CSV table of C-alpha atoms in Angstrom, one decimal:
chain,number,residue,atom,x,y,z
A,1171,MET,CA,0.0,0.0,0.0
A,1172,PHE,CA,2.9,2.4,0.8
A,1173,THR,CA,4.4,1.8,-2.6
A,1174,PHE,CA,1.0,2.5,-4.2
A,1175,ILE,CA,0.6,5.8,-2.3
A,1176,ILE,CA,4.1,7.0,-3.2
A,1177,CYS,CA,3.7,6.1,-6.9
A,1178,PHE,CA,0.3,7.7,-7.0
A,1179,LEU,CA,1.5,10.9,-5.4
A,1180,ALA,CA,4.5,11.0,-7.7
A,1181,GLY,CA,2.2,10.6,-10.7
A,1182,ILE,CA,0.0,13.4,-9.5
A,1183,GLY,CA,3.0,15.8,-9.4
A,1184,ALA,CA,4.5,14.6,-12.6
A,1185,GLY,CA,1.2,14.5,-14.5
A,1186,LEU,CA,0.2,18.0,-13.5
A,1187,GLY,CA,3.7,19.3,-14.3
A,1188,THR,CA,3.5,17.6,-17.7
A,1189,GLY,CA,0.0,18.6,-18.7
A,1190,PHE,CA,0.3,22.2,-17.5
A,1191,ALA,CA,3.9,23.1,-18.2
A,1192,GLY,CA,5.5,20.4,-20.4
A,1193,MET,CA,7.7,19.5,-17.4
A,1194,SER,CA,9.7,16.3,-17.4
A,1195,ALA,CA,8.3,13.6,-15.0
A,1196,ALA,CA,11.9,12.8,-14.0
A,1197,ALA,CA,12.0,16.0,-11.9
A,1198,VAL,CA,9.2,14.7,-9.6
A,1199,ILE,CA,9.2,10.9,-9.8
A,1200,SER,CA,12.9,10.2,-9.5
A,1201,PRO,CA,13.5,12.0,-6.1
A,1202,MET,CA,10.3,10.5,-4.7
A,1203,LEU,CA,11.2,6.9,-5.7
A,1204,ILE,CA,14.8,7.3,-4.5
A,1205,THR,CA,13.8,9.0,-1.2
A,1206,PHE,CA,10.8,6.9,-0.1
A,1207,LEU,CA,11.1,3.6,-1.9
A,1208,HIS,CA,14.9,3.4,-2.0
A,1209,VAL,CA,14.9,2.7,-5.7
A,1210,GLU,CA,18.4,2.9,-7.3
A,1211,PRO,CA,18.9,6.3,-8.9
A,1212,TYR,CA,19.5,5.0,-12.5
A,1213,GLU,CA,16.4,2.8,-12.3
A,1214,ALA,CA,14.3,5.6,-10.9
A,1215,VAL,CA,15.3,7.9,-13.8
A,1216,GLY,CA,14.4,5.1,-16.2
A,1217,ILE,CA,10.9,4.7,-14.6
A,1218,ALA,CA,10.4,8.4,-14.6
A,1219,LEU,CA,11.3,8.7,-18.3
A,1220,ALA,CA,9.0,5.8,-19.2
A,1221,SER,CA,6.2,7.5,-17.3
A,1222,ASP,CA,6.9,10.7,-19.3
A,1223,VAL,CA,6.4,9.0,-22.7
A,1224,LEU,CA,2.7,8.3,-22.5
A,1225,ALA,CA,1.9,11.3,-20.4
A,1226,SER,CA,3.6,13.6,-22.8
A,1227,ALA,CA,2.1,11.8,-25.8
A,1228,VAL,CA,-1.5,12.1,-24.6
A,1229,SER,CA,-0.9,15.7,-23.5
A,1230,ALA,CA,0.5,16.5,-27.0
A,1231,TYR,CA,-2.5,14.9,-28.6
A,1232,THR,CA,-4.8,17.0,-26.5
A,1233,TYR,CA,-3.0,20.2,-27.4
A,1234,HIS,CA,-2.9,19.3,-31.1
A,1235,LYS,CA,-6.6,18.6,-31.1
A,1236,ASN,CA,-7.1,22.1,-29.8
A,1237,LYS,CA,-4.7,23.6,-32.4
A,1238,ASN,CA,-2.2,24.4,-29.7
A,1239,LEU,CA,0.9,22.6,-31.2
A,1240,ASP,CA,3.5,23.8,-33.7
A,1241,VAL,CA,4.5,20.4,-35.2
A,1242,LYS,CA,6.8,21.8,-37.9
A,1243,ASN,CA,9.1,23.8,-35.7
A,1244,GLY,CA,8.7,21.2,-32.9
A,1245,LEU,CA,10.2,18.5,-35.2
A,1246,VAL,CA,13.1,20.8,-36.1
A,1247,MET,CA,13.8,21.6,-32.4
A,1248,MET,CA,13.4,17.9,-31.4
A,1249,VAL,CA,16.0,16.6,-33.8
A,1250,THR,CA,18.5,19.4,-32.7
A,1251,VAL,CA,17.8,18.7,-29.0
A,1252,LEU,CA,18.4,15.0,-29.4
A,1253,ALA,CA,21.7,15.6,-31.3
A,1254,PHE,CA,23.1,18.1,-28.9
A,1255,THR,CA,22.1,16.1,-25.9
A,1256,LEU,CA,24.6,13.5,-27.1
A,1257,VAL,CA,27.2,16.2,-27.5
A,1258,GLY,CA,26.5,17.6,-24.0
A,1259,SER,CA,26.8,14.1,-22.5
A,1260,TRP,CA,30.1,13.5,-24.3
A,1261,VAL,CA,31.6,16.8,-23.1
A,1262,SER,CA,30.3,16.2,-19.5
A,1263,SER,CA,32.1,12.8,-19.5
A,1264,LEU,CA,35.4,14.5,-20.2
A,1265,LEU,CA,35.1,16.9,-17.2
A,1266,PRO,CA,35.3,16.4,-13.4
A,1267,ALA,CA,31.9,15.6,-11.8
A,1268,ALA,CA,30.1,18.8,-10.8
A,1269,THR,CA,27.2,19.2,-8.3
A,1270,MET,CA,24.5,20.4,-10.6
A,1271,GLY,CA,21.7,18.2,-9.4
A,1272,GLY,CA,19.7,21.2,-8.1
A,1273,PHE,CA,19.6,22.9,-11.5
A,1274,SER,CA,16.2,21.4,-12.7
A,1275,THR,CA,14.6,22.0,-9.3
A,1276,PHE,CA,15.8,25.6,-9.0
A,1277,MET,CA,14.6,26.3,-12.6
A,1278,THR,CA,11.2,24.8,-11.9
A,1279,LEU,CA,10.7,27.1,-8.9
A,1280,MET,CA,12.0,30.2,-10.6
A,1281,LEU,CA,9.9,29.6,-13.7
A,1282,GLY,CA,6.8,29.1,-11.6
A,1283,ILE,CA,7.4,32.4,-9.9
A,1284,LYS,CA,7.9,34.0,-13.3
A,1285,PHE,CA,4.5,32.8,-14.6
A,1286,LEU,CA,2.8,34.2,-11.4
A,1287,VAL,CA,4.5,37.5,-11.5
A,1288,LYS,CA,4.8,38.1,-15.2
A,1289,PRO,CA,2.3,36.0,-17.2
A,1290,VAL,CA,2.8,35.1,-20.8
A,1291,MET,CA,0.1,36.9,-22.7
A,1292,THR,CA,1.3,36.5,-26.3
A,1293,THR,CA,-1.5,35.9,-28.8
A,1294,LYS,CA,-1.6,33.5,-31.7
A,1295,GLU,CA,-1.9,36.4,-34.0
A,1296,SER,CA,1.4,37.9,-32.9
A,1297,MET,CA,2.9,34.4,-33.2
A,1298,ALA,CA,1.7,34.1,-36.8
A,1299,ALA,CA,3.4,37.4,-37.7
A,1300,ALA,CA,6.9,35.9,-37.2
A,1301,GLU,CA,8.8,34.9,-40.3
A,1302,PRO,CA,8.8,31.1,-40.8
A,1303,GLY,CA,12.5,31.0,-41.9
A,1304,LYS,CA,13.6,33.1,-38.9
A,1305,ARG,CA,11.6,30.9,-36.5
A,1306,ALA,CA,13.2,27.7,-38.0
A,1307,VAL,CA,16.7,29.1,-37.5
A,1308,GLN,CA,15.8,30.1,-34.0
A,1309,SER,CA,14.4,26.6,-33.3
A,1310,VAL,CA,17.7,25.0,-34.4
A,1311,ALA,CA,19.8,27.4,-32.3
A,1312,CYS,CA,17.6,27.1,-29.2
A,1313,GLY,CA,17.4,23.3,-29.6
A,1314,ALA,CA,21.2,23.1,-29.7
A,1315,VAL,CA,21.4,25.1,-26.4
A,1316,ILE,CA,18.6,23.1,-24.7
A,1317,GLY,CA,20.1,19.8,-25.9
A,1318,PHE,CA,23.7,20.6,-24.8
A,1319,ILE,CA,22.6,21.7,-21.3
A,1320,CYS,CA,20.4,18.7,-20.9
A,1321,GLY,CA,23.2,16.4,-21.9
A,1322,PHE,CA,25.8,18.2,-19.8
A,1323,VAL,CA,23.7,18.7,-16.6
A,1324,GLY,CA,21.3,15.8,-17.1
A,1325,ALA,CA,18.1,17.6,-16.3
A,1326,GLY,CA,15.9,20.6,-17.0
A,1327,GLY,CA,14.8,19.9,-20.6
A,1328,GLY,CA,11.1,20.5,-20.3
A,1329,MET,CA,11.6,23.7,-18.2
A,1330,MET,CA,14.2,25.1,-20.6
A,1331,MET,CA,12.0,24.4,-23.6
A,1332,LEU,CA,9.0,26.2,-22.0
A,1333,LEU,CA,11.2,29.1,-21.0
A,1334,ILE,CA,12.8,29.5,-24.5
A,1335,LEU,CA,9.6,28.9,-26.4
A,1336,THR,CA,7.8,31.6,-24.5
A,1337,SER,CA,10.6,34.1,-23.9
A,1338,VAL,CA,12.8,33.8,-27.0
A,1339,LEU,CA,10.6,32.4,-29.7
A,1340,GLY,CA,7.5,34.4,-28.7
A,1341,TYR,CA,5.0,31.5,-28.4
A,1342,GLU,CA,1.8,31.9,-26.6
A,1343,LEU,CA,1.6,29.7,-23.5
A,1344,LYS,CA,-0.7,26.9,-24.7
A,1345,THR,CA,1.2,26.4,-28.0
A,1346,ALA,CA,4.5,26.5,-26.0
A,1347,VAL,CA,3.4,23.8,-23.7
A,1348,GLY,CA,1.9,21.7,-26.5
A,1349,THR,CA,5.1,21.9,-28.5
A,1350,SER,CA,7.2,21.1,-25.4
A,1351,VAL,CA,5.3,17.9,-24.5
A,1352,PHE,CA,5.4,16.9,-28.2
A,1353,ILE,CA,9.2,17.1,-28.1
A,1354,MET,CA,9.4,15.5,-24.6
A,1355,ALA,CA,7.5,12.4,-25.7
A,1356,PHE,CA,10.2,11.5,-28.2
A,1357,THR,CA,13.2,12.5,-26.0
A,1358,ALA,CA,11.7,10.6,-23.0
A,1359,PHE,CA,11.2,7.5,-25.1
A,1360,THR,CA,14.8,7.7,-26.3
A,1361,GLY,CA,16.0,8.1,-22.7
A,1362,ALA,CA,13.8,5.4,-21.3
A,1363,ALA,CA,14.8,2.9,-23.9
A,1364,SER,CA,18.5,3.5,-23.4
A,1365,HIS,CA,18.1,3.1,-19.6
A,1366,PHE,CA,16.3,-0.2,-19.9
A,1367,VAL,CA,18.8,-1.5,-22.5
A,1368,ILE,CA,21.8,-0.6,-20.3
A,1369,ASP,CA,20.3,-1.5,-16.9
A,1370,GLY,CA,17.6,-4.1,-17.7
A,1371,MET,CA,13.9,-3.8,-16.9
A,1372,PRO,CA,13.0,-2.0,-13.7
A,1373,ASN,CA,10.5,-3.1,-11.0
A,1374,LEU,CA,7.4,-3.6,-13.1
A,1375,TRP,CA,4.9,-2.9,-10.3
A,1376,ILE,CA,6.4,0.5,-9.6
A,1377,LEU,CA,6.7,1.2,-13.3
A,1378,ALA,CA,3.1,0.4,-14.0
A,1379,LEU,CA,1.8,2.5,-11.1
A,1380,CYS,CA,3.9,5.5,-12.0
A,1381,VAL,CA,3.0,5.3,-15.7
A,1382,LEU,CA,-0.7,5.0,-15.1
A,1383,SER,CA,-0.9,7.7,-12.4
A,1384,THR,CA,1.2,10.2,-14.5
A,1385,LEU,CA,-0.9,9.4,-17.6
A,1386,LEU,CA,-4.2,10.0,-15.7
A,1387,TRP,CA,-3.2,13.4,-14.2
A,1388,ALA,CA,-1.4,14.6,-17.3
A,1389,ARG,CA,-4.7,14.0,-19.3
A,1390,ILE,CA,-6.7,15.9,-16.7
A,1391,ALA,CA,-4.2,18.8,-16.6
A,1392,ALA,CA,-4.0,19.0,-20.4
A,1393,ARG,CA,-7.8,19.1,-20.8
A,1394,PHE,CA,-8.1,21.8,-18.2
A,1395,ALA,CA,-5.2,23.8,-19.7
A,1396,ASN,CA,-6.7,23.9,-23.2
A,1397,LYS,CA,-10.0,25.2,-21.9
A,1398,ALA,CA,-8.6,27.8,-19.5
A,1399,SER,CA,-8.1,31.5,-20.3
A,1400,PRO,CA,-4.5,32.7,-20.7
A,1401,ILE,CA,-4.4,34.4,-17.3
A,1402,VAL,CA,-5.9,31.4,-15.5
A,1403,LEU,CA,-3.5,29.1,-17.3
A,1404,ASN,CA,-0.5,31.2,-16.3
A,1405,ARG,CA,-1.6,31.2,-12.6
A,1406,ALA,CA,-2.3,27.5,-12.6
A,1407,THR,CA,1.0,26.7,-14.3
A,1408,GLY,CA,2.9,29.0,-12.0
A,1409,ALA,CA,1.3,27.5,-8.9
A,1410,VAL,CA,2.0,23.9,-10.0
A,1411,LEU,CA,5.7,24.7,-10.7
A,1412,VAL,CA,6.2,26.6,-7.5
A,1413,ILE,CA,4.6,23.8,-5.4
A,1414,LEU,CA,6.6,21.1,-7.2
A,1415,GLY,CA,9.8,23.0,-7.0
A,1416,ALA,CA,9.4,23.8,-3.3
A,1417,ALA,CA,8.4,20.2,-2.5
A,1418,ILE,CA,11.4,18.7,-4.3
A,1419,LEU,CA,13.8,21.2,-2.5
A,1420,ILE,CA,12.3,20.1,0.8
A,1421,PHE,CA,12.7,16.4,0.0
A,1422,ASN,CA,16.3,17.0,-0.9
A,1423,PHE,CA,17.0,19.1,2.2
A,1424,PHE,CA,15.7,16.5,4.6
A,1425,THR,CA,17.3,13.5,2.9
């Protein structure tokens, strides 16, 4: 029963973070599995990434159905992110180990505060005014930065994508989240597959509970997000990110 409760709670946090903000499930599920169920860190990350796949995919479908997903530029950015994640991982392997584990958590907290204090109120009309060629070039450049940092630090992909899509590429919030979860579905699948190939299959009971709980809450959050007004979505996204970021910091502090 304890395992069920922990996995269900982890799925709530991961699903809400994914559906509202395109956040990686690894930021929530990994620390909870490691802290409360004593799952090996590498196995916990694999379970979190596997949970991310279906949750991100169903969220992306919901955003696409509501015309809040930029598939063309999302594919361009996805390919670049995947390529430069490998580059970042290679560079990181050449350098001494650095304590960067708190990067993703800190970013989650700061981005949540940003959405509460300074909401993203860009409209689809202003998005459409951008030149397609310029946006494609920006997608490649931003994808390279996101991928390299993800590979080097090992975390923060979903948060960095949301920040760059809204602040640099000028996406309105719903389209930014939709495009982010679209990319994360593919990156999470790649990451989960590599973890399972290297380390073998994880605890199937924990995997199933995390996947199902994350999928359920991501679906709920994505449906709510697509019907909400921009200001309500900004506040809901900001609140979810602040709560998750603060909770993870507290977990890390007391463990």
